[in-house]
Amino acid sequence: MDFHGKVVLITGGSRGIGRSIALEFAKCNASVIVNYRNNDKEAEKTIEEIKKLGGYCETIKGDIKEYDFSKKMIQYIIDKYGKIDVLINNAGISKVGLFIDMTEKDFDDIMGVNLRGVFNTCSNVVKHMIERKEGNIVNISSIWGGVGASCEVLYSASKGGVNSFTKALGKELAPSGIRVNGIQPGVIDTDMNKWMSQEDRKALIDEIPISRFGEGEDIAKLAVFLASDEAKYITSQIISVDGGYI
Ligand code: NDP
């Protein structure tokens, strides 16, 4: 798949799944723009790895749950590169714990990044895509958005929202030549799961038919495929990549 001349914006690309997606697009010759929130060192590593591949990457630091930041970031990209061909909404946070311990702030933080963040970018990118009558959006959701997880009620609700948002927006934008799809990862080996003990990991792996955690690359390959012309008849879909877990 060749993305030469295409501009791809990936939120949350300093680490984890987002970095893998950034690398995969760079391998396909895209111009990659990576947003992240705090972690300058990790963002720098994403740039270095992309440079090693001979690719192009620019990073933009800022909080995706802030509408004004999102608007300014997208305007900056449009002014500098002239367009955004592909938007990957990947930035996300989770907080594991009993529902009774979750606070209003937890609700605002999780919904703010995971769901409002997707609204913020789409709201600002879609109008440019509609003008050009082309574009691709891939939202990184979670298997818990489909089935719900105990001790991740707010996270599950935010990702359930992302799933419905994706399906609805895909239908609305299809006549404008824009496709919108979602990916539901299972358990992927990133910082998000670092809180697990070795025993927790082993017990969880025993429940996954493919007998391992996923890698960022497992998600990245599908993200690139969905954004490519190879997937030109696929829209409004939520696809699980979970080693058969659910
Ligand atoms: P990580 O915690 O490894 O990385 C999160 C990334 O998101 C970082 O780049 C981080 O930036 C960025 N980020 C977080 N909050 C914001 C914000 N407010 N504004 C901008 N960027 C932000 O997460 P994963 O790679 O594991 O997860 C990526 C996506 O995949 C998430 O949406 C997650 O919900 C989803 N997912 C992950 C699964 C897993 O098992 N790992 C399973 C299912 C879904 P910084 O480095 O600056 O903090």
PDB file of C-alpha atoms and ligand atoms in Angstrom:
ATOM      1  CA  MET A   1       0.000   0.000   0.000  1.00  0.00           C
ATOM      2  CA  ASP A   2       1.394   3.346  -1.024  1.00  0.00           C
ATOM      3  CA  PHE A   3       0.488   6.520   0.839  1.00  0.00           C
ATOM      4  CA  HIS A   4       3.026   8.696  -0.978  1.00  0.00           C
ATOM      5  CA  GLY A   5       1.753  12.291  -0.973  1.00  0.00           C
ATOM      6  CA  LYS A   6      -0.851  11.524   1.720  1.00  0.00           C
ATOM      7  CA  VAL A   7      -1.002  13.420   5.000  1.00  0.00           C
ATOM      8  CA  VAL A   8      -1.880  11.284   8.006  1.00  0.00           C
ATOM      9  CA  LEU A   9      -2.701  12.674  11.468  1.00  0.00           C
ATOM     10  CA  ILE A  10      -2.441  10.227  14.381  1.00  0.00           C
ATOM     11  CA  THR A  11      -3.476  11.304  17.875  1.00  0.00           C
ATOM     12  CA  GLY A  12      -1.569   9.745  20.771  1.00  0.00           C
ATOM     13  CA  GLY A  13       1.347   8.664  18.593  1.00  0.00           C
ATOM     14  CA  SER A  14       4.210   9.146  21.062  1.00  0.00           C
ATOM     15  CA  ARG A  15       3.909   5.625  22.449  1.00  0.00           C
ATOM     16  CA  GLY A  16       2.135   2.288  22.201  1.00  0.00           C
ATOM     17  CA  ILE A  17      -0.386   1.566  19.492  1.00  0.00           C
ATOM     18  CA  GLY A  18      -0.235   5.122  18.110  1.00  0.00           C
ATOM     19  CA  ARG A  19       3.513   4.885  17.547  1.00  0.00           C
ATOM     20  CA  SER A  20       3.085   1.529  15.770  1.00  0.00           C
ATOM     21  CA  ILE A  21       0.436   3.095  13.531  1.00  0.00           C
ATOM     22  CA  ALA A  22       2.738   6.052  12.801  1.00  0.00           C
ATOM     23  CA  LEU A  23       5.581   3.695  11.833  1.00  0.00           C
ATOM     24  CA  GLU A  24       3.342   1.578   9.638  1.00  0.00           C
ATOM     25  CA  PHE A  25       2.103   4.634   7.712  1.00  0.00           C
ATOM     26  CA  ALA A  26       5.695   5.878   7.404  1.00  0.00           C
ATOM     27  CA  LYS A  27       6.673   2.506   5.895  1.00  0.00           C
ATOM     28  CA  CYS A  28       3.959   3.187   3.303  1.00  0.00           C
ATOM     29  CA  ASN A  29       5.554   6.579   2.478  1.00  0.00           C
ATOM     30  CA  ALA A  30       2.932   8.794   4.153  1.00  0.00           C
ATOM     31  CA  SER A  31       3.737  12.191   5.664  1.00  0.00           C
ATOM     32  CA  VAL A  32       2.982  11.465   9.301  1.00  0.00           C
ATOM     33  CA  ILE A  33       1.836  14.032  11.873  1.00  0.00           C
ATOM     34  CA  VAL A  34       1.795  12.749  15.429  1.00  0.00           C
ATOM     35  CA  ASN A  35      -0.059  14.401  18.276  1.00  0.00           C
ATOM     36  CA  TYR A  36       0.703  13.593  21.914  1.00  0.00           C
ATOM     37  CA  ARG A  37       0.021  15.143  25.296  1.00  0.00           C
ATOM     38  CA  ASN A  38       3.102  15.176  27.606  1.00  0.00           C
ATOM     39  CA  ASN A  39       5.830  12.766  26.776  1.00  0.00           C
ATOM     40  CA  ASP A  40       8.417  14.702  24.722  1.00  0.00           C
ATOM     41  CA  LYS A  41      11.081  11.982  24.970  1.00  0.00           C
ATOM     42  CA  GLU A  42       8.791   9.276  23.631  1.00  0.00           C
ATOM     43  CA  ALA A  43       7.512  11.576  20.894  1.00  0.00           C
ATOM     44  CA  GLU A  44      11.133  12.210  19.891  1.00  0.00           C
ATOM     45  CA  LYS A  45      11.647   8.422  19.675  1.00  0.00           C
ATOM     46  CA  THR A  46       8.707   8.148  17.283  1.00  0.00           C
ATOM     47  CA  ILE A  47      10.329  10.810  15.072  1.00  0.00           C
ATOM     48  CA  GLU A  48      13.724   9.051  15.241  1.00  0.00           C
ATOM     49  CA  GLU A  49      12.257   5.653  14.329  1.00  0.00           C
ATOM     50  CA  ILE A  50      10.403   7.172  11.396  1.00  0.00           C
ATOM     51  CA  LYS A  51      13.542   8.993  10.228  1.00  0.00           C
ATOM     52  CA  LYS A  52      15.442   5.681  10.375  1.00  0.00           C
ATOM     53  CA  LEU A  53      12.866   4.312   7.961  1.00  0.00           C
ATOM     54  CA  GLY A  54      13.540   7.266   5.676  1.00  0.00           C
ATOM     55  CA  GLY A  55      10.094   8.685   6.442  1.00  0.00           C
ATOM     56  CA  TYR A  56       8.724  12.106   7.360  1.00  0.00           C
ATOM     57  CA  CYS A  57       7.219  12.952  10.742  1.00  0.00           C
ATOM     58  CA  GLU A  58       6.216  16.091  12.625  1.00  0.00           C
ATOM     59  CA  THR A  59       4.938  16.024  16.201  1.00  0.00           C
ATOM     60  CA  ILE A  60       2.376  18.372  17.726  1.00  0.00           C
ATOM     61  CA  LYS A  61       2.020  18.500  21.499  1.00  0.00           C
ATOM     62  CA  GLY A  62      -1.338  19.230  23.105  1.00  0.00           C
ATOM     63  CA  ASP A  63      -4.378  17.875  24.891  1.00  0.00           C
ATOM     64  CA  ILE A  64      -6.858  16.374  22.483  1.00  0.00           C
ATOM     65  CA  LYS A  65      -9.748  16.831  24.887  1.00  0.00           C
ATOM     66  CA  GLU A  66      -9.451  20.630  24.451  1.00  0.00           C
ATOM     67  CA  TYR A  67     -11.536  21.734  21.486  1.00  0.00           C
ATOM     68  CA  ASP A  68      -9.500  24.889  20.882  1.00  0.00           C
ATOM     69  CA  PHE A  69      -6.223  22.977  20.779  1.00  0.00           C
ATOM     70  CA  SER A  70      -7.699  20.479  18.347  1.00  0.00           C
ATOM     71  CA  LYS A  71      -9.041  23.248  16.111  1.00  0.00           C
ATOM     72  CA  LYS A  72      -5.693  25.082  16.072  1.00  0.00           C
ATOM     73  CA  MET A  73      -3.731  21.875  15.427  1.00  0.00           C
ATOM     74  CA  ILE A  74      -5.898  20.974  12.447  1.00  0.00           C
ATOM     75  CA  GLN A  75      -5.808  24.494  11.012  1.00  0.00           C
ATOM     76  CA  TYR A  76      -1.994  24.469  11.363  1.00  0.00           C
ATOM     77  CA  ILE A  77      -1.786  21.183   9.436  1.00  0.00           C
ATOM     78  CA  ILE A  78      -4.160  22.408   6.716  1.00  0.00           C
ATOM     79  CA  ASP A  79      -2.188  25.661   6.363  1.00  0.00           C
ATOM     80  CA  LYS A  80       1.160  23.855   6.204  1.00  0.00           C
ATOM     81  CA  TYR A  81       0.328  20.684   4.258  1.00  0.00           C
ATOM     82  CA  GLY A  82      -2.856  21.744   2.455  1.00  0.00           C
ATOM     83  CA  LYS A  83      -4.941  18.751   3.579  1.00  0.00           C
ATOM     84  CA  ILE A  84      -5.446  15.828   5.904  1.00  0.00           C
ATOM     85  CA  ASP A  85      -6.082  12.591   4.015  1.00  0.00           C
ATOM     86  CA  VAL A  86      -6.263  10.245   6.983  1.00  0.00           C
ATOM     87  CA  LEU A  87      -7.223  10.883  10.596  1.00  0.00           C
ATOM     88  CA  ILE A  88      -6.452   8.177  13.143  1.00  0.00           C
ATOM     89  CA  ASN A  89      -8.119   8.873  16.482  1.00  0.00           C
ATOM     90  CA  ASN A  90      -5.960   6.775  18.766  1.00  0.00           C
ATOM     91  CA  ALA A  91      -5.270   8.852  21.919  1.00  0.00           C
ATOM     92  CA  GLY A  92      -6.944   7.295  24.908  1.00  0.00           C
ATOM     93  CA  ILE A  93      -6.733   6.825  28.653  1.00  0.00           C
ATOM     94  CA  SER A  94      -8.105   4.209  31.011  1.00  0.00           C
ATOM     95  CA  LYS A  95      -8.631   3.919  34.718  1.00  0.00           C
ATOM     96  CA  VAL A  96      -9.246   0.497  36.210  1.00  0.00           C
ATOM     97  CA  GLY A  97     -11.266   0.287  39.419  1.00  0.00           C
ATOM     98  CA  LEU A  98     -14.661  -0.291  40.959  1.00  0.00           C
ATOM     99  CA  PHE A  99     -17.428   1.901  39.622  1.00  0.00           C
ATOM    100  CA  ILE A 100     -18.252   3.097  43.157  1.00  0.00           C
ATOM    101  CA  ASP A 101     -14.737   4.561  43.420  1.00  0.00           C
ATOM    102  CA  MET A 102     -14.990   6.534  40.178  1.00  0.00           C
ATOM    103  CA  THR A 103     -15.411  10.285  40.545  1.00  0.00           C
ATOM    104  CA  GLU A 104     -16.976  12.972  38.431  1.00  0.00           C
ATOM    105  CA  LYS A 105     -13.436  14.001  37.454  1.00  0.00           C
ATOM    106  CA  ASP A 106     -12.674  10.454  36.292  1.00  0.00           C
ATOM    107  CA  PHE A 107     -15.821  10.591  34.160  1.00  0.00           C
ATOM    108  CA  ASP A 108     -14.836  13.946  32.648  1.00  0.00           C
ATOM    109  CA  ASP A 109     -11.227  12.873  32.023  1.00  0.00           C
ATOM    110  CA  ILE A 110     -12.058   9.533  30.400  1.00  0.00           C
ATOM    111  CA  MET A 111     -14.969  10.824  28.327  1.00  0.00           C
ATOM    112  CA  GLY A 112     -12.964  13.958  27.558  1.00  0.00           C
ATOM    113  CA  VAL A 113     -10.019  12.176  25.967  1.00  0.00           C
ATOM    114  CA  ASN A 114     -11.661   9.027  24.610  1.00  0.00           C
ATOM    115  CA  LEU A 115     -14.953  10.377  23.239  1.00  0.00           C
ATOM    116  CA  ARG A 116     -14.818  14.173  23.162  1.00  0.00           C
ATOM    117  CA  GLY A 117     -11.297  13.925  21.742  1.00  0.00           C
ATOM    118  CA  VAL A 118     -12.730  12.004  18.777  1.00  0.00           C
ATOM    119  CA  PHE A 119     -15.470  14.610  18.360  1.00  0.00           C
ATOM    120  CA  ASN A 120     -12.933  17.450  18.561  1.00  0.00           C
ATOM    121  CA  THR A 121     -10.723  16.174  15.750  1.00  0.00           C
ATOM    122  CA  CYS A 122     -13.560  14.926  13.535  1.00  0.00           C
ATOM    123  CA  SER A 123     -15.494  18.141  13.946  1.00  0.00           C
ATOM    124  CA  ASN A 124     -12.548  20.144  12.616  1.00  0.00           C
ATOM    125  CA  VAL A 125     -11.202  17.713  10.000  1.00  0.00           C
ATOM    126  CA  VAL A 126     -14.429  16.581   8.383  1.00  0.00           C
ATOM    127  CA  LYS A 127     -15.311  19.952   6.856  1.00  0.00           C
ATOM    128  CA  HIS A 128     -12.016  19.939   4.941  1.00  0.00           C
ATOM    129  CA  MET A 129     -12.565  16.348   3.853  1.00  0.00           C
ATOM    130  CA  ILE A 130     -16.080  17.176   2.640  1.00  0.00           C
ATOM    131  CA  GLU A 131     -14.708  20.051   0.518  1.00  0.00           C
ATOM    132  CA  ARG A 132     -12.263  17.618  -1.116  1.00  0.00           C
ATOM    133  CA  LYS A 133     -14.857  14.804  -1.314  1.00  0.00           C
ATOM    134  CA  GLU A 134     -12.338  12.354   0.076  1.00  0.00           C
ATOM    135  CA  GLY A 135     -10.866  11.257   3.361  1.00  0.00           C
ATOM    136  CA  ASN A 136     -10.494   8.433   5.783  1.00  0.00           C
ATOM    137  CA  ILE A 137     -11.058   8.233   9.520  1.00  0.00           C
ATOM    138  CA  VAL A 138     -10.107   5.283  11.726  1.00  0.00           C
ATOM    139  CA  ASN A 139     -11.107   5.377  15.393  1.00  0.00           C
ATOM    140  CA  ILE A 140      -9.304   3.150  17.887  1.00  0.00           C
ATOM    141  CA  SER A 141     -11.960   1.861  20.234  1.00  0.00           C
ATOM    142  CA  SER A 142     -11.749  -1.258  22.441  1.00  0.00           C
ATOM    143  CA  ILE A 143     -13.396  -4.652  22.761  1.00  0.00           C
ATOM    144  CA  TRP A 144     -14.837  -3.272  26.012  1.00  0.00           C
ATOM    145  CA  GLY A 145     -16.744  -0.695  23.979  1.00  0.00           C
ATOM    146  CA  GLY A 146     -18.600  -3.615  22.418  1.00  0.00           C
ATOM    147  CA  VAL A 147     -19.214  -5.866  25.411  1.00  0.00           C
ATOM    148  CA  GLY A 148     -18.388  -3.842  28.551  1.00  0.00           C
ATOM    149  CA  ALA A 149     -15.810  -4.741  31.198  1.00  0.00           C
ATOM    150  CA  SER A 150     -16.185  -5.018  34.945  1.00  0.00           C
ATOM    151  CA  CYS A 151     -13.958  -2.430  36.684  1.00  0.00           C
ATOM    152  CA  GLU A 152     -13.750  -0.404  33.465  1.00  0.00           C
ATOM    153  CA  VAL A 153     -17.274   0.998  33.351  1.00  0.00           C
ATOM    154  CA  LEU A 154     -16.354   4.549  32.331  1.00  0.00           C
ATOM    155  CA  TYR A 155     -13.767   3.346  29.824  1.00  0.00           C
ATOM    156  CA  SER A 156     -16.284   0.879  28.333  1.00  0.00           C
ATOM    157  CA  ALA A 157     -18.909   3.633  28.100  1.00  0.00           C
ATOM    158  CA  SER A 158     -16.477   5.982  26.347  1.00  0.00           C
ATOM    159  CA  LYS A 159     -15.487   3.329  23.813  1.00  0.00           C
ATOM    160  CA  GLY A 160     -19.130   2.274  23.297  1.00  0.00           C
ATOM    161  CA  GLY A 161     -19.698   5.922  22.418  1.00  0.00           C
ATOM    162  CA  VAL A 162     -16.798   5.823  19.962  1.00  0.00           C
ATOM    163  CA  ASN A 163     -18.312   2.741  18.300  1.00  0.00           C
ATOM    164  CA  SER A 164     -21.729   4.361  17.792  1.00  0.00           C
ATOM    165  CA  PHE A 165     -20.122   7.633  16.705  1.00  0.00           C
ATOM    166  CA  THR A 166     -18.076   5.736  14.109  1.00  0.00           C
ATOM    167  CA  LYS A 167     -21.002   3.779  12.693  1.00  0.00           C
ATOM    168  CA  ALA A 168     -23.227   6.866  12.485  1.00  0.00           C
ATOM    169  CA  LEU A 169     -20.602   9.215  11.046  1.00  0.00           C
ATOM    170  CA  GLY A 170     -19.597   6.625   8.444  1.00  0.00           C
ATOM    171  CA  LYS A 171     -23.174   6.514   7.169  1.00  0.00           C
ATOM    172  CA  GLU A 172     -23.496  10.288   7.101  1.00  0.00           C
ATOM    173  CA  LEU A 173     -20.195  10.871   5.292  1.00  0.00           C
ATOM    174  CA  ALA A 174     -20.246   8.011   2.794  1.00  0.00           C
ATOM    175  CA  PRO A 175     -22.059  10.131   0.150  1.00  0.00           C
ATOM    176  CA  SER A 176     -19.228  12.697   0.524  1.00  0.00           C
ATOM    177  CA  GLY A 177     -16.564  10.111  -0.332  1.00  0.00           C
ATOM    178  CA  ILE A 178     -15.312   9.784   3.234  1.00  0.00           C
ATOM    179  CA  ARG A 179     -15.005   6.447   5.009  1.00  0.00           C
ATOM    180  CA  VAL A 180     -15.107   6.046   8.799  1.00  0.00           C
ATOM    181  CA  ASN A 181     -14.210   2.798  10.537  1.00  0.00           C
ATOM    182  CA  GLY A 182     -13.207   1.618  13.986  1.00  0.00           C
ATOM    183  CA  ILE A 183     -10.835  -0.960  15.398  1.00  0.00           C
ATOM    184  CA  GLN A 184     -11.539  -2.729  18.697  1.00  0.00           C
ATOM    185  CA  PRO A 185      -8.205  -3.966  20.062  1.00  0.00           C
ATOM    186  CA  GLY A 186      -8.139  -6.718  22.670  1.00  0.00           C
ATOM    187  CA  VAL A 187      -5.265  -6.696  25.148  1.00  0.00           C
ATOM    188  CA  ILE A 188      -2.247  -5.007  23.556  1.00  0.00           C
ATOM    189  CA  ASP A 189       1.175  -4.946  25.191  1.00  0.00           C
ATOM    190  CA  THR A 190       1.599  -1.229  25.897  1.00  0.00           C
ATOM    191  CA  ASP A 191       2.065   1.081  28.881  1.00  0.00           C
ATOM    192  CA  MET A 192      -1.717   1.017  29.353  1.00  0.00           C
ATOM    193  CA  ASN A 193      -1.409  -2.521  30.714  1.00  0.00           C
ATOM    194  CA  LYS A 194       1.781  -2.007  32.736  1.00  0.00           C
ATOM    195  CA  TRP A 195      -0.193  -2.040  35.994  1.00  0.00           C
ATOM    196  CA  MET A 196      -0.741  -5.822  35.672  1.00  0.00           C
ATOM    197  CA  SER A 197       1.368  -8.211  37.746  1.00  0.00           C
ATOM    198  CA  GLN A 198       3.065 -11.188  36.073  1.00  0.00           C
ATOM    199  CA  GLU A 199       0.305 -13.395  37.553  1.00  0.00           C
ATOM    200  CA  ASP A 200      -2.403 -11.100  36.109  1.00  0.00           C
ATOM    201  CA  ARG A 201      -0.739 -11.248  32.702  1.00  0.00           C
ATOM    202  CA  LYS A 202      -0.431 -15.019  32.758  1.00  0.00           C
ATOM    203  CA  ALA A 203      -4.064 -15.487  33.828  1.00  0.00           C
ATOM    204  CA  LEU A 204      -5.231 -13.168  31.067  1.00  0.00           C
ATOM    205  CA  ILE A 205      -3.090 -14.840  28.405  1.00  0.00           C
ATOM    206  CA  ASP A 206      -4.683 -18.161  29.393  1.00  0.00           C
ATOM    207  CA  GLU A 207      -8.038 -16.657  28.370  1.00  0.00           C
ATOM    208  CA  ILE A 208      -6.837 -15.500  24.934  1.00  0.00           C
ATOM    209  CA  PRO A 209      -7.141 -18.261  22.299  1.00  0.00           C
ATOM    210  CA  ILE A 210      -4.043 -17.028  20.406  1.00  0.00           C
ATOM    211  CA  SER A 211      -2.169 -17.239  23.755  1.00  0.00           C
ATOM    212  CA  ARG A 212      -0.446 -13.867  23.778  1.00  0.00           C
ATOM    213  CA  PHE A 213      -1.102 -10.163  24.177  1.00  0.00           C
ATOM    214  CA  GLY A 214      -1.364  -8.321  20.887  1.00  0.00           C
ATOM    215  CA  GLU A 215       1.375  -6.010  19.599  1.00  0.00           C
ATOM    216  CA  GLY A 216       0.830  -2.466  18.377  1.00  0.00           C
ATOM    217  CA  GLU A 217       1.730  -3.693  14.913  1.00  0.00           C
ATOM    218  CA  ASP A 218      -1.292  -6.023  14.943  1.00  0.00           C
ATOM    219  CA  ILE A 219      -3.519  -2.951  15.149  1.00  0.00           C
ATOM    220  CA  ALA A 220      -1.374  -0.769  12.882  1.00  0.00           C
ATOM    221  CA  LYS A 221      -1.593  -3.146   9.913  1.00  0.00           C
ATOM    222  CA  LEU A 222      -5.397  -3.021  10.018  1.00  0.00           C
ATOM    223  CA  ALA A 223      -5.434   0.762  10.446  1.00  0.00           C
ATOM    224  CA  VAL A 224      -3.346   1.168   7.286  1.00  0.00           C
ATOM    225  CA  PHE A 225      -5.506  -1.309   5.385  1.00  0.00           C
ATOM    226  CA  LEU A 226      -8.740   0.438   6.412  1.00  0.00           C
ATOM    227  CA  ALA A 227      -7.344   3.809   5.327  1.00  0.00           C
ATOM    228  CA  SER A 228      -6.211   2.438   1.973  1.00  0.00           C
ATOM    229  CA  ASP A 229      -8.066   1.985  -1.289  1.00  0.00           C
ATOM    230  CA  GLU A 230      -7.902  -1.768  -0.684  1.00  0.00           C
ATOM    231  CA  ALA A 231     -10.771  -1.137   1.751  1.00  0.00           C
ATOM    232  CA  LYS A 232     -12.754   1.198  -0.492  1.00  0.00           C
ATOM    233  CA  TYR A 233     -16.098  -0.597   0.080  1.00  0.00           C
ATOM    234  CA  ILE A 234     -15.686  -0.801   3.864  1.00  0.00           C
ATOM    235  CA  THR A 235     -17.235   1.917   6.006  1.00  0.00           C
ATOM    236  CA  SER A 236     -19.101   2.262   9.315  1.00  0.00           C
ATOM    237  CA  GLN A 237     -17.525  -0.966  10.562  1.00  0.00           C
ATOM    238  CA  ILE A 238     -15.994  -1.812  13.929  1.00  0.00           C
ATOM    239  CA  ILE A 239     -13.441  -4.611  13.592  1.00  0.00           C
ATOM    240  CA  SER A 240     -12.013  -6.552  16.550  1.00  0.00           C
ATOM    241  CA  VAL A 241      -8.334  -7.489  16.711  1.00  0.00           C
ATOM    242  CA  ASP A 242      -8.193  -9.515  19.899  1.00  0.00           C
ATOM    243  CA  GLY A 243      -6.642 -12.938  19.273  1.00  0.00           C
ATOM    244  CA  GLY A 244     -10.104 -14.502  19.587  1.00  0.00           C
ATOM    245  CA  TYR A 245     -10.582 -13.207  23.152  1.00  0.00           C
ATOM    246  CA  ILE A 246     -14.221 -12.072  22.820  1.00  0.00           C
TER     247      ILE A 246
HETATM  248  P1  NDP B   1      -0.651   4.258  25.809  1.00  0.00           P
HETATM  249  O1  NDP B   1      -1.043   4.632  27.198  1.00  0.00           O
HETATM  250  O2  NDP B   1       0.489   3.366  25.577  1.00  0.00           O
HETATM  251  O3  NDP B   1      -0.415   5.591  24.943  1.00  0.00           O
HETATM  252  C1  NDP B   1      -1.400   6.587  24.967  1.00  0.00           C
HETATM  253  C2  NDP B   1      -1.065   7.637  23.947  1.00  0.00           C
HETATM  254  O4  NDP B   1      -2.123   8.614  23.954  1.00  0.00           O
HETATM  255  C3  NDP B   1       0.212   8.396  24.254  1.00  0.00           C
HETATM  256  O5  NDP B   1       0.802   8.791  23.037  1.00  0.00           O
HETATM  257  C4  NDP B   1      -0.304   9.638  25.010  1.00  0.00           C
HETATM  258  O6  NDP B   1       0.572  10.761  24.953  1.00  0.00           O
HETATM  259  C5  NDP B   1      -1.579   9.903  24.227  1.00  0.00           C
HETATM  260  N1  NDP B   1      -2.564  10.683  24.984  1.00  0.00           N
HETATM  261  C6  NDP B   1      -3.170  10.368  26.136  1.00  0.00           C
HETATM  262  N2  NDP B   1      -4.011  11.358  26.508  1.00  0.00           N
HETATM  263  C7  NDP B   1      -3.917  12.313  25.555  1.00  0.00           C
HETATM  264  C8  NDP B   1      -4.511  13.585  25.380  1.00  0.00           C
HETATM  265  N3  NDP B   1      -5.368  14.064  26.268  1.00  0.00           N
HETATM  266  N4  NDP B   1      -4.178  14.303  24.290  1.00  0.00           N
HETATM  267  C9  NDP B   1      -3.292  13.827  23.370  1.00  0.00           C
HETATM  268  N5  NDP B   1      -2.692  12.626  23.487  1.00  0.00           N
HETATM  269  C10 NDP B   1      -2.999  11.884  24.573  1.00  0.00           C
HETATM  270  O7  NDP B   1      -2.000   3.666  25.163  1.00  0.00           O
HETATM  271  P2  NDP B   1      -2.183   2.497  24.087  1.00  0.00           P
HETATM  272  O8  NDP B   1      -1.231   2.660  22.992  1.00  0.00           O
HETATM  273  O9  NDP B   1      -2.274   1.232  24.809  1.00  0.00           O
HETATM  274  O10 NDP B   1      -3.673   2.845  23.593  1.00  0.00           O
HETATM  275  C11 NDP B   1      -3.925   3.539  22.396  1.00  0.00           C
HETATM  276  C12 NDP B   1      -5.423   3.453  22.116  1.00  0.00           C
HETATM  277  O11 NDP B   1      -5.800   2.089  22.014  1.00  0.00           O
HETATM  278  C13 NDP B   1      -6.287   4.060  23.208  1.00  0.00           C
HETATM  279  O12 NDP B   1      -7.390   4.716  22.649  1.00  0.00           O
HETATM  280  C14 NDP B   1      -6.741   2.853  24.003  1.00  0.00           C
HETATM  281  O13 NDP B   1      -7.951   3.075  24.672  1.00  0.00           O
HETATM  282  C15 NDP B   1      -6.878   1.823  22.901  1.00  0.00           C
HETATM  283  N6  NDP B   1      -6.821   0.456  23.357  1.00  0.00           N
HETATM  284  C16 NDP B   1      -5.691  -0.033  23.989  1.00  0.00           C
HETATM  285  C17 NDP B   1      -5.674  -1.340  24.430  1.00  0.00           C
HETATM  286  C18 NDP B   1      -4.500  -1.939  25.111  1.00  0.00           C
HETATM  287  O14 NDP B   1      -4.631  -3.086  25.609  1.00  0.00           O
HETATM  288  N7  NDP B   1      -3.361  -1.286  25.184  1.00  0.00           N
HETATM  289  C19 NDP B   1      -6.840  -2.215  24.262  1.00  0.00           C
HETATM  290  C20 NDP B   1      -7.955  -1.594  23.601  1.00  0.00           C
HETATM  291  C21 NDP B   1      -7.929  -0.317  23.173  1.00  0.00           C
HETATM  292  P3  NDP B   1       1.780  10.939  26.037  1.00  0.00           P
HETATM  293  O15 NDP B   1       2.830   9.916  25.675  1.00  0.00           O
HETATM  294  O16 NDP B   1       2.255  12.318  25.836  1.00  0.00           O
HETATM  295  O17 NDP B   1       1.182  10.676  27.377  1.00  0.00           O
END
